[in-house]
Tab-separated table of C-alpha atoms and ligand atoms in Angstrom:
chain	number	residue	atom	x	y	z
A	18	MET	CA	-23.182	19.002	-4.807
A	19	PRO	CA	-21.462	19.015	-8.411
A	20	ARG	CA	-20.718	15.578	-9.883
A	21	PHE	CA	-17.576	14.968	-12.049
A	22	THR	CA	-16.732	12.078	-14.290
A	23	LEU	CA	-12.860	12.021	-14.392
A	24	ASN	CA	-10.490	9.585	-16.362
A	25	ILE	CA	-8.008	8.519	-14.125
A	26	ASN	CA	-5.436	6.088	-14.787
A	27	ASP	CA	-7.412	4.568	-17.600
A	28	ARG	CA	-10.520	4.323	-15.564
A	29	GLU	CA	-13.534	6.429	-15.140
A	30	TYR	CA	-14.339	7.989	-11.828
A	31	THR	CA	-17.500	9.868	-10.829
A	32	VAL	CA	-16.920	12.305	-7.981
A	33	GLU	CA	-18.990	14.818	-6.034
A	34	ALA	CA	-17.354	17.512	-4.931
A	35	PRO	CA	-17.270	21.520	-4.743
A	36	GLU	CA	-16.014	23.009	-8.193
A	37	LYS	CA	-13.188	24.520	-6.994
A	38	MET	CA	-11.921	21.537	-5.090
A	39	PRO	CA	-8.297	21.137	-6.232
A	40	ILE	CA	-7.806	17.676	-7.814
A	41	LEU	CA	-5.321	16.735	-4.776
A	42	TRP	CA	-8.074	16.816	-2.758
A	43	ALA	CA	-10.313	14.654	-4.591
A	44	LEU	CA	-7.817	11.948	-5.377
A	45	ARG	CA	-6.297	11.400	-1.900
A	46	ASP	CA	-9.706	12.164	0.169
A	47	LYS	CA	-12.336	10.765	-2.225
A	48	LEU	CA	-10.759	8.208	-4.417
A	49	ASN	CA	-7.999	6.729	-2.147
A	50	LEU	CA	-5.242	7.722	-4.638
A	51	THR	CA	-3.010	8.828	-1.907
A	52	GLY	CA	0.208	8.382	-3.947
A	53	SER	CA	0.121	12.122	-4.791
A	54	LYS	CA	1.402	14.190	-2.056
A	55	PHE	CA	0.459	17.570	-0.334
A	56	GLY	CA	3.598	19.642	0.395
A	57	CYS	CA	3.172	23.492	0.171
A	58	GLY	CA	-0.372	23.762	-1.283
A	59	ILE	CA	0.354	26.888	-3.433
A	60	GLY	CA	2.343	25.568	-6.452
A	61	GLN	CA	5.977	25.590	-5.112
A	62	CYS	CA	7.246	22.174	-4.439
A	63	GLY	CA	5.879	19.655	-6.641
A	64	ALA	CA	5.280	16.931	-4.333
A	65	CYS	CA	1.284	16.908	-5.912
A	66	THR	CA	2.561	16.581	-9.400
A	67	ILE	CA	0.244	14.524	-11.664
A	68	HIS	CA	-0.385	14.463	-15.654
A	69	ALA	CA	-3.309	15.960	-17.563
A	70	ASP	CA	-3.161	14.986	-21.286
A	71	GLY	CA	0.707	14.065	-20.587
A	72	THR	CA	1.519	17.219	-19.381
A	73	PRO	CA	2.733	17.689	-15.501
A	74	ILE	CA	0.209	19.834	-13.452
A	75	ARG	CA	0.259	20.730	-9.877
A	76	GLY	CA	-2.596	19.062	-8.409
A	77	CYS	CA	-2.923	21.401	-5.480
A	78	CYS	CA	-3.771	24.573	-7.607
A	79	VAL	CA	-5.914	22.812	-10.371
A	80	PRO	CA	-9.686	22.504	-9.454
A	81	ILE	CA	-11.383	19.556	-10.246
A	82	LYS	CA	-13.767	21.479	-12.757
A	83	ALA	CA	-10.991	22.123	-15.080
A	84	LEU	CA	-9.922	18.438	-15.372
A	85	GLU	CA	-13.196	16.750	-16.827
A	86	GLY	CA	-12.596	15.381	-20.377
A	87	LYS	CA	-8.400	15.228	-19.585
A	88	VAL	CA	-6.559	12.260	-19.528
A	89	LEU	CA	-5.393	12.011	-16.307
A	90	ARG	CA	-2.598	10.029	-14.565
A	91	THR	CA	-1.033	9.676	-11.093
A	92	ILE	CA	1.871	7.801	-9.647
A	93	GLU	CA	-0.765	4.754	-9.102
A	94	GLY	CA	-0.754	4.660	-13.088
A	95	ILE	CA	2.805	4.408	-13.717
A	96	SER	CA	3.515	0.699	-13.680
A	97	VAL	CA	6.302	-0.707	-11.170
A	98	GLU	CA	8.345	-1.934	-14.486
A	99	HIS	CA	8.309	1.536	-15.689
A	100	PRO	CA	11.993	2.278	-16.796
A	101	VAL	CA	11.716	5.267	-14.549
A	102	LYS	CA	10.646	3.467	-11.280
A	103	GLU	CA	13.248	0.845	-12.347
A	104	SER	CA	16.120	3.183	-12.343
A	105	TRP	CA	14.668	4.968	-9.215
A	106	ARG	CA	15.039	1.729	-7.587
A	107	LYS	CA	18.422	0.660	-9.108
A	108	LEU	CA	19.932	4.078	-7.828
A	109	ASP	CA	18.273	4.029	-4.743
A	110	VAL	CA	17.232	7.584	-5.300
A	111	ALA	CA	14.691	8.266	-2.562
A	112	GLN	CA	15.700	9.289	0.841
A	113	CYS	CA	12.494	10.363	3.132
A	114	GLY	CA	10.625	9.860	-0.135
A	115	TYR	CA	8.127	12.641	0.511
A	116	CYS	CA	8.906	14.112	-2.955
A	117	GLN	CA	9.669	11.525	-4.839
A	118	THR	CA	6.019	10.401	-6.678
A	119	GLY	CA	6.140	14.285	-7.844
A	120	GLN	CA	9.720	13.964	-8.857
A	121	ILE	CA	8.942	10.556	-10.738
A	122	MET	CA	5.888	12.132	-12.057
A	123	SER	CA	7.887	15.194	-13.866
A	124	ALA	CA	10.574	12.780	-14.997
A	125	VAL	CA	7.854	10.318	-16.795
A	126	ALA	CA	6.569	13.421	-18.472
A	127	LEU	CA	10.116	14.788	-19.550
A	128	LEU	CA	11.004	11.417	-21.032
A	129	ASP	CA	7.709	10.848	-22.811
A	130	ARG	CA	8.326	14.135	-24.740
A	131	LYS	CA	12.175	13.969	-24.785
A	132	PRO	CA	13.268	10.396	-24.744
A	133	GLU	CA	17.061	11.486	-24.454
A	134	PRO	CA	17.044	14.765	-22.661
A	135	THR	CA	20.327	16.959	-22.363
A	136	GLU	CA	21.606	17.597	-18.529
A	137	GLU	CA	20.288	20.759	-19.140
A	138	GLU	CA	16.886	19.756	-20.303
A	139	ILE	CA	16.626	17.596	-17.170
A	140	ASN	CA	17.303	20.660	-14.898
A	141	ARG	CA	14.769	22.604	-16.587
A	142	ALA	CA	11.970	19.933	-16.473
A	143	MET	CA	12.858	19.086	-12.812
A	144	LYS	CA	13.340	22.542	-11.321
A	145	GLY	CA	9.889	22.876	-9.958
A	146	ASN	CA	10.157	19.784	-7.835
A	147	ILE	CA	11.642	20.381	-4.291
A	148	CYS	CA	13.579	17.757	-2.462
A	149	ARG	CA	14.253	18.945	0.945
A	150	CYS	CA	16.708	15.694	1.403
A	151	GLY	CA	18.511	17.078	-1.590
A	152	THR	CA	18.371	13.933	-3.733
A	153	TYR	CA	18.964	16.299	-7.130
A	154	ASN	CA	21.961	14.122	-8.262
A	155	ARG	CA	20.469	10.883	-7.961
A	156	ILE	CA	17.624	12.194	-9.706
A	157	LYS	CA	19.190	13.244	-12.523
A	158	ASN	CA	21.087	9.907	-12.983
A	159	ALA	CA	18.133	7.904	-12.609
A	160	ILE	CA	16.468	10.344	-15.370
A	161	MET	CA	19.699	9.567	-17.690
A	162	GLU	CA	19.577	5.849	-16.592
A	163	ALA	CA	15.751	5.545	-17.847
A	164	SER	CA	16.439	7.399	-20.813
A	165	LYS	CA	19.348	4.822	-21.838
A	166	ASN	CA	17.082	1.997	-20.968
A	167	ARG	CA	14.169	3.348	-22.480
A	168	ILE	CA	16.124	3.680	-25.936
A	169	ALA	CA	18.146	0.244	-25.527
B	229	FES	S1	1.444	20.662	-2.819
B	229	FES	FE1	1.700	21.306	-4.863
B	229	FES	S2	3.123	22.294	-5.761
B	229	FES	FE2	3.463	21.954	-3.198
B	230	FES	S1	13.520	12.283	-0.416
B	230	FES	FE1	12.880	13.638	1.103
B	230	FES	S2	12.034	15.402	0.126
B	230	FES	FE2	12.624	14.469	-1.316
């Protein structure tokens, strides 16, 4: 079985896995990083969102082989004091919570590249993250709140 070296949350991991294994499987089943969730498995819901070199990607669709040499970040790599996690708690965003790690990863990537996004930019950046509980308004408000706190 091929071995891959991955940089995840500033730590190096070696994983034995088939080349085509999606990174989400490696994270959850081989590395016990279970914060990223499996939703649709076909790139449509965003529950599995992680960062590769700062860009949000769908972990269910990207093979482990394509991610060697990239800097990966998962929800476990976002500190509890991060402004996005703080605003999520303050505004009590989550309902069932299943989609929320993906939502947070997309929000963090947005604010990293655009610290003061407009409402339209938020809508565009977040449109691939589905929430069956309909927490969209709280998500948008939390992103605005985090943006305010980052620049305060
Ligand atoms: S589980 Fe990956 S996009 Fe839905
Ligand atoms: S909080 Fe339940 S799916 Fe989003």
